[in-house]
Amino acid sequence: MVDVEIYIPHKPDYENYYYFAINLITHIVPEPSPATYLQRLSRRIPELEYVGPVGRLDDAVQVRVKKSDEVDIEGLICGFETINGVESAELQLPKKRNRRN
């Protein structure tokens, strides 16, 4: 799993959404860029939301997908990885906090 800092305007909602980090190829950027493609895709598919860039290097973006019984996580990952300019995609899980007594 990629350890990324998330710069998003809202608190992640892991109860209702699956979050995916999509790592981009940075040495050759296709036209349209994968980020632009994902933004357009999120306008056509209501369950998919483009959240934005992740980290400081613009080498990853984040999308979230509304949870439902019909969502195929492996299929989504494979689909994201077929987008031109995407290196890899992975499901993000909430970080567990260590509680001190």
JSON list of C-alpha atoms in Angstrom, two decimals:
[
{"chain": "A", "resi": 1, "resn": "MET", "atom": "CA", "xyz": [0.00, 0.00, 0.00]},
{"chain": "A", "resi": 2, "resn": "VAL", "atom": "CA", "xyz": [1.26, 3.45, -0.83]},
{"chain": "A", "resi": 3, "resn": "ASP", "atom": "CA", "xyz": [1.90, 5.62, 2.19]},
{"chain": "A", "resi": 4, "resn": "VAL", "atom": "CA", "xyz": [0.56, 8.94, 0.97]},
{"chain": "A", "resi": 5, "resn": "GLU", "atom": "CA", "xyz": [-0.46, 12.14, 2.65]},
{"chain": "A", "resi": 6, "resn": "ILE", "atom": "CA", "xyz": [-4.01, 12.97, 1.71]},
{"chain": "A", "resi": 7, "resn": "TYR", "atom": "CA", "xyz": [-4.79, 16.61, 0.92]},
{"chain": "A", "resi": 8, "resn": "ILE", "atom": "CA", "xyz": [-8.55, 16.56, 0.52]},
{"chain": "A", "resi": 9, "resn": "PRO", "atom": "CA", "xyz": [-11.17, 19.08, 1.61]},
{"chain": "A", "resi": 10, "resn": "HIS", "atom": "CA", "xyz": [-13.27, 16.57, 3.54]},
{"chain": "A", "resi": 11, "resn": "LYS", "atom": "CA", "xyz": [-12.70, 13.86, 6.12]},
{"chain": "A", "resi": 12, "resn": "PRO", "atom": "CA", "xyz": [-12.51, 10.41, 4.48]},
{"chain": "A", "resi": 13, "resn": "ASP", "atom": "CA", "xyz": [-15.75, 8.44, 4.83]},
{"chain": "A", "resi": 14, "resn": "TYR", "atom": "CA", "xyz": [-14.59, 4.82, 4.87]},
{"chain": "A", "resi": 15, "resn": "GLU", "atom": "CA", "xyz": [-18.01, 3.59, 6.02]},
{"chain": "A", "resi": 16, "resn": "ASN", "atom": "CA", "xyz": [-19.74, 4.65, 2.80]},
{"chain": "A", "resi": 17, "resn": "TYR", "atom": "CA", "xyz": [-16.95, 4.76, 0.19]},
{"chain": "A", "resi": 18, "resn": "TYR", "atom": "CA", "xyz": [-14.02, 2.77, -1.11]},
{"chain": "A", "resi": 19, "resn": "TYR", "atom": "CA", "xyz": [-10.95, 4.96, -1.66]},
{"chain": "A", "resi": 20, "resn": "PHE", "atom": "CA", "xyz": [-8.38, 4.20, -4.34]},
{"chain": "A", "resi": 21, "resn": "ALA", "atom": "CA", "xyz": [-4.90, 5.68, -4.80]},
{"chain": "A", "resi": 22, "resn": "ILE", "atom": "CA", "xyz": [-4.02, 5.77, -8.48]},
{"chain": "A", "resi": 23, "resn": "ASN", "atom": "CA", "xyz": [-0.30, 6.10, -9.14]},
{"chain": "A", "resi": 24, "resn": "LEU", "atom": "CA", "xyz": [0.53, 7.96, -12.34]},
{"chain": "A", "resi": 25, "resn": "ILE", "atom": "CA", "xyz": [3.38, 7.59, -14.78]},
{"chain": "A", "resi": 26, "resn": "THR", "atom": "CA", "xyz": [5.21, 10.91, -14.59]},
{"chain": "A", "resi": 27, "resn": "HIS", "atom": "CA", "xyz": [7.97, 10.65, -17.18]},
{"chain": "A", "resi": 28, "resn": "ILE", "atom": "CA", "xyz": [5.48, 10.60, -20.10]},
{"chain": "A", "resi": 29, "resn": "VAL", "atom": "CA", "xyz": [2.12, 12.29, -19.61]},
{"chain": "A", "resi": 30, "resn": "PRO", "atom": "CA", "xyz": [-0.48, 11.27, -22.22]},
{"chain": "A", "resi": 31, "resn": "GLU", "atom": "CA", "xyz": [-3.18, 13.59, -23.56]},
{"chain": "A", "resi": 32, "resn": "PRO", "atom": "CA", "xyz": [-5.62, 13.75, -21.94]},
{"chain": "A", "resi": 33, "resn": "SER", "atom": "CA", "xyz": [-3.90, 13.18, -18.61]},
{"chain": "A", "resi": 34, "resn": "PRO", "atom": "CA", "xyz": [-5.23, 10.36, -16.41]},
{"chain": "A", "resi": 35, "resn": "ALA", "atom": "CA", "xyz": [-6.45, 12.96, -13.90]},
{"chain": "A", "resi": 36, "resn": "THR", "atom": "CA", "xyz": [-8.49, 14.71, -16.60]},
{"chain": "A", "resi": 37, "resn": "TYR", "atom": "CA", "xyz": [-9.84, 11.38, -17.80]},
{"chain": "A", "resi": 38, "resn": "LEU", "atom": "CA", "xyz": [-10.90, 10.41, -14.25]},
{"chain": "A", "resi": 39, "resn": "GLN", "atom": "CA", "xyz": [-12.58, 13.79, -13.73]},
{"chain": "A", "resi": 40, "resn": "ARG", "atom": "CA", "xyz": [-14.61, 13.29, -16.92]},
{"chain": "A", "resi": 41, "resn": "LEU", "atom": "CA", "xyz": [-15.41, 9.72, -15.96]},
{"chain": "A", "resi": 42, "resn": "SER", "atom": "CA", "xyz": [-16.71, 10.83, -12.56]},
{"chain": "A", "resi": 43, "resn": "ARG", "atom": "CA", "xyz": [-19.17, 13.17, -14.30]},
{"chain": "A", "resi": 44, "resn": "ARG", "atom": "CA", "xyz": [-20.64, 10.23, -16.23]},
{"chain": "A", "resi": 45, "resn": "ILE", "atom": "CA", "xyz": [-20.66, 7.69, -13.38]},
{"chain": "A", "resi": 46, "resn": "PRO", "atom": "CA", "xyz": [-22.43, 9.02, -10.26]},
{"chain": "A", "resi": 47, "resn": "GLU", "atom": "CA", "xyz": [-20.95, 6.34, -7.95]},
{"chain": "A", "resi": 48, "resn": "LEU", "atom": "CA", "xyz": [-17.38, 7.41, -8.84]},
{"chain": "A", "resi": 49, "resn": "GLU", "atom": "CA", "xyz": [-15.97, 10.65, -7.47]},
{"chain": "A", "resi": 50, "resn": "TYR", "atom": "CA", "xyz": [-12.61, 12.17, -8.41]},
{"chain": "A", "resi": 51, "resn": "VAL", "atom": "CA", "xyz": [-11.16, 13.51, -5.14]},
{"chain": "A", "resi": 52, "resn": "GLY", "atom": "CA", "xyz": [-7.95, 15.05, -6.47]},
{"chain": "A", "resi": 53, "resn": "PRO", "atom": "CA", "xyz": [-4.17, 14.86, -6.31]},
{"chain": "A", "resi": 54, "resn": "VAL", "atom": "CA", "xyz": [-2.50, 13.08, -3.42]},
{"chain": "A", "resi": 55, "resn": "GLY", "atom": "CA", "xyz": [0.80, 14.09, -1.90]},
{"chain": "A", "resi": 56, "resn": "ARG", "atom": "CA", "xyz": [3.15, 16.78, -3.07]},
{"chain": "A", "resi": 57, "resn": "LEU", "atom": "CA", "xyz": [4.59, 15.33, -6.26]},
{"chain": "A", "resi": 58, "resn": "ASP", "atom": "CA", "xyz": [1.46, 15.07, -8.43]},
{"chain": "A", "resi": 59, "resn": "ASP", "atom": "CA", "xyz": [2.32, 11.44, -9.06]},
{"chain": "A", "resi": 60, "resn": "ALA", "atom": "CA", "xyz": [-0.91, 10.06, -7.58]},
{"chain": "A", "resi": 61, "resn": "VAL", "atom": "CA", "xyz": [-4.59, 10.94, -7.51]},
{"chain": "A", "resi": 62, "resn": "GLN", "atom": "CA", "xyz": [-7.42, 9.66, -5.38]},
{"chain": "A", "resi": 63, "resn": "VAL", "atom": "CA", "xyz": [-10.91, 8.57, -6.35]},
{"chain": "A", "resi": 64, "resn": "ARG", "atom": "CA", "xyz": [-13.69, 7.19, -4.21]},
{"chain": "A", "resi": 65, "resn": "VAL", "atom": "CA", "xyz": [-16.50, 4.83, -5.13]},
{"chain": "A", "resi": 66, "resn": "LYS", "atom": "CA", "xyz": [-19.80, 4.55, -3.29]},
{"chain": "A", "resi": 67, "resn": "LYS", "atom": "CA", "xyz": [-19.98, 1.21, -1.46]},
{"chain": "A", "resi": 68, "resn": "SER", "atom": "CA", "xyz": [-22.57, -1.31, -2.62]},
{"chain": "A", "resi": 69, "resn": "ASP", "atom": "CA", "xyz": [-22.90, -5.07, -3.00]},
{"chain": "A", "resi": 70, "resn": "GLU", "atom": "CA", "xyz": [-22.40, -4.71, -6.76]},
{"chain": "A", "resi": 71, "resn": "VAL", "atom": "CA", "xyz": [-18.93, -3.11, -6.54]},
{"chain": "A", "resi": 72, "resn": "ASP", "atom": "CA", "xyz": [-16.14, -5.39, -7.79]},
{"chain": "A", "resi": 73, "resn": "ILE", "atom": "CA", "xyz": [-12.98, -4.03, -6.16]},
{"chain": "A", "resi": 74, "resn": "GLU", "atom": "CA", "xyz": [-10.58, -6.16, -8.21]},
{"chain": "A", "resi": 75, "resn": "GLY", "atom": "CA", "xyz": [-12.44, -5.23, -11.39]},
{"chain": "A", "resi": 76, "resn": "LEU", "atom": "CA", "xyz": [-12.18, -1.53, -10.53]},
{"chain": "A", "resi": 77, "resn": "ILE", "atom": "CA", "xyz": [-8.45, -1.82, -9.85]},
{"chain": "A", "resi": 78, "resn": "CYS", "atom": "CA", "xyz": [-7.93, -3.60, -13.19]},
{"chain": "A", "resi": 79, "resn": "GLY", "atom": "CA", "xyz": [-10.06, -0.97, -14.92]},
{"chain": "A", "resi": 80, "resn": "PHE", "atom": "CA", "xyz": [-8.11, 1.92, -13.40]},
{"chain": "A", "resi": 81, "resn": "GLU", "atom": "CA", "xyz": [-4.83, 0.27, -14.42]},
{"chain": "A", "resi": 82, "resn": "THR", "atom": "CA", "xyz": [-5.93, 0.11, -18.07]},
{"chain": "A", "resi": 83, "resn": "ILE", "atom": "CA", "xyz": [-6.19, 3.91, -18.26]},
{"chain": "A", "resi": 84, "resn": "ASN", "atom": "CA", "xyz": [-3.38, 5.36, -20.36]},
{"chain": "A", "resi": 85, "resn": "GLY", "atom": "CA", "xyz": [-0.78, 6.94, -18.04]},
{"chain": "A", "resi": 86, "resn": "VAL", "atom": "CA", "xyz": [-1.70, 4.96, -14.92]},
{"chain": "A", "resi": 87, "resn": "GLU", "atom": "CA", "xyz": [1.09, 2.92, -13.37]},
{"chain": "A", "resi": 88, "resn": "SER", "atom": "CA", "xyz": [-0.95, 1.16, -10.68]},
{"chain": "A", "resi": 89, "resn": "ALA", "atom": "CA", "xyz": [-4.07, 1.46, -8.54]},
{"chain": "A", "resi": 90, "resn": "GLU", "atom": "CA", "xyz": [-4.73, 0.23, -5.05]},
{"chain": "A", "resi": 91, "resn": "LEU", "atom": "CA", "xyz": [-7.47, 0.21, -2.46]},
{"chain": "A", "resi": 92, "resn": "GLN", "atom": "CA", "xyz": [-6.74, 2.46, 0.51]},
{"chain": "A", "resi": 93, "resn": "LEU", "atom": "CA", "xyz": [-7.71, 1.30, 3.97]},
{"chain": "A", "resi": 94, "resn": "PRO", "atom": "CA", "xyz": [-8.21, 3.53, 7.00]},
{"chain": "A", "resi": 95, "resn": "LYS", "atom": "CA", "xyz": [-5.15, 3.87, 9.18]},
{"chain": "A", "resi": 96, "resn": "LYS", "atom": "CA", "xyz": [-5.49, 2.21, 12.55]},
{"chain": "A", "resi": 97, "resn": "ARG", "atom": "CA", "xyz": [-4.60, 4.46, 15.45]},
{"chain": "A", "resi": 98, "resn": "ASN", "atom": "CA", "xyz": [-2.60, 3.18, 18.37]},
{"chain": "A", "resi": 99, "resn": "ARG", "atom": "CA", "xyz": [-4.40, 4.01, 21.56]},
{"chain": "A", "resi": 100, "resn": "ARG", "atom": "CA", "xyz": [-2.33, 4.67, 24.63]},
{"chain": "A", "resi": 101, "resn": "ASN", "atom": "CA", "xyz": [-3.65, 3.84, 28.06]}
]
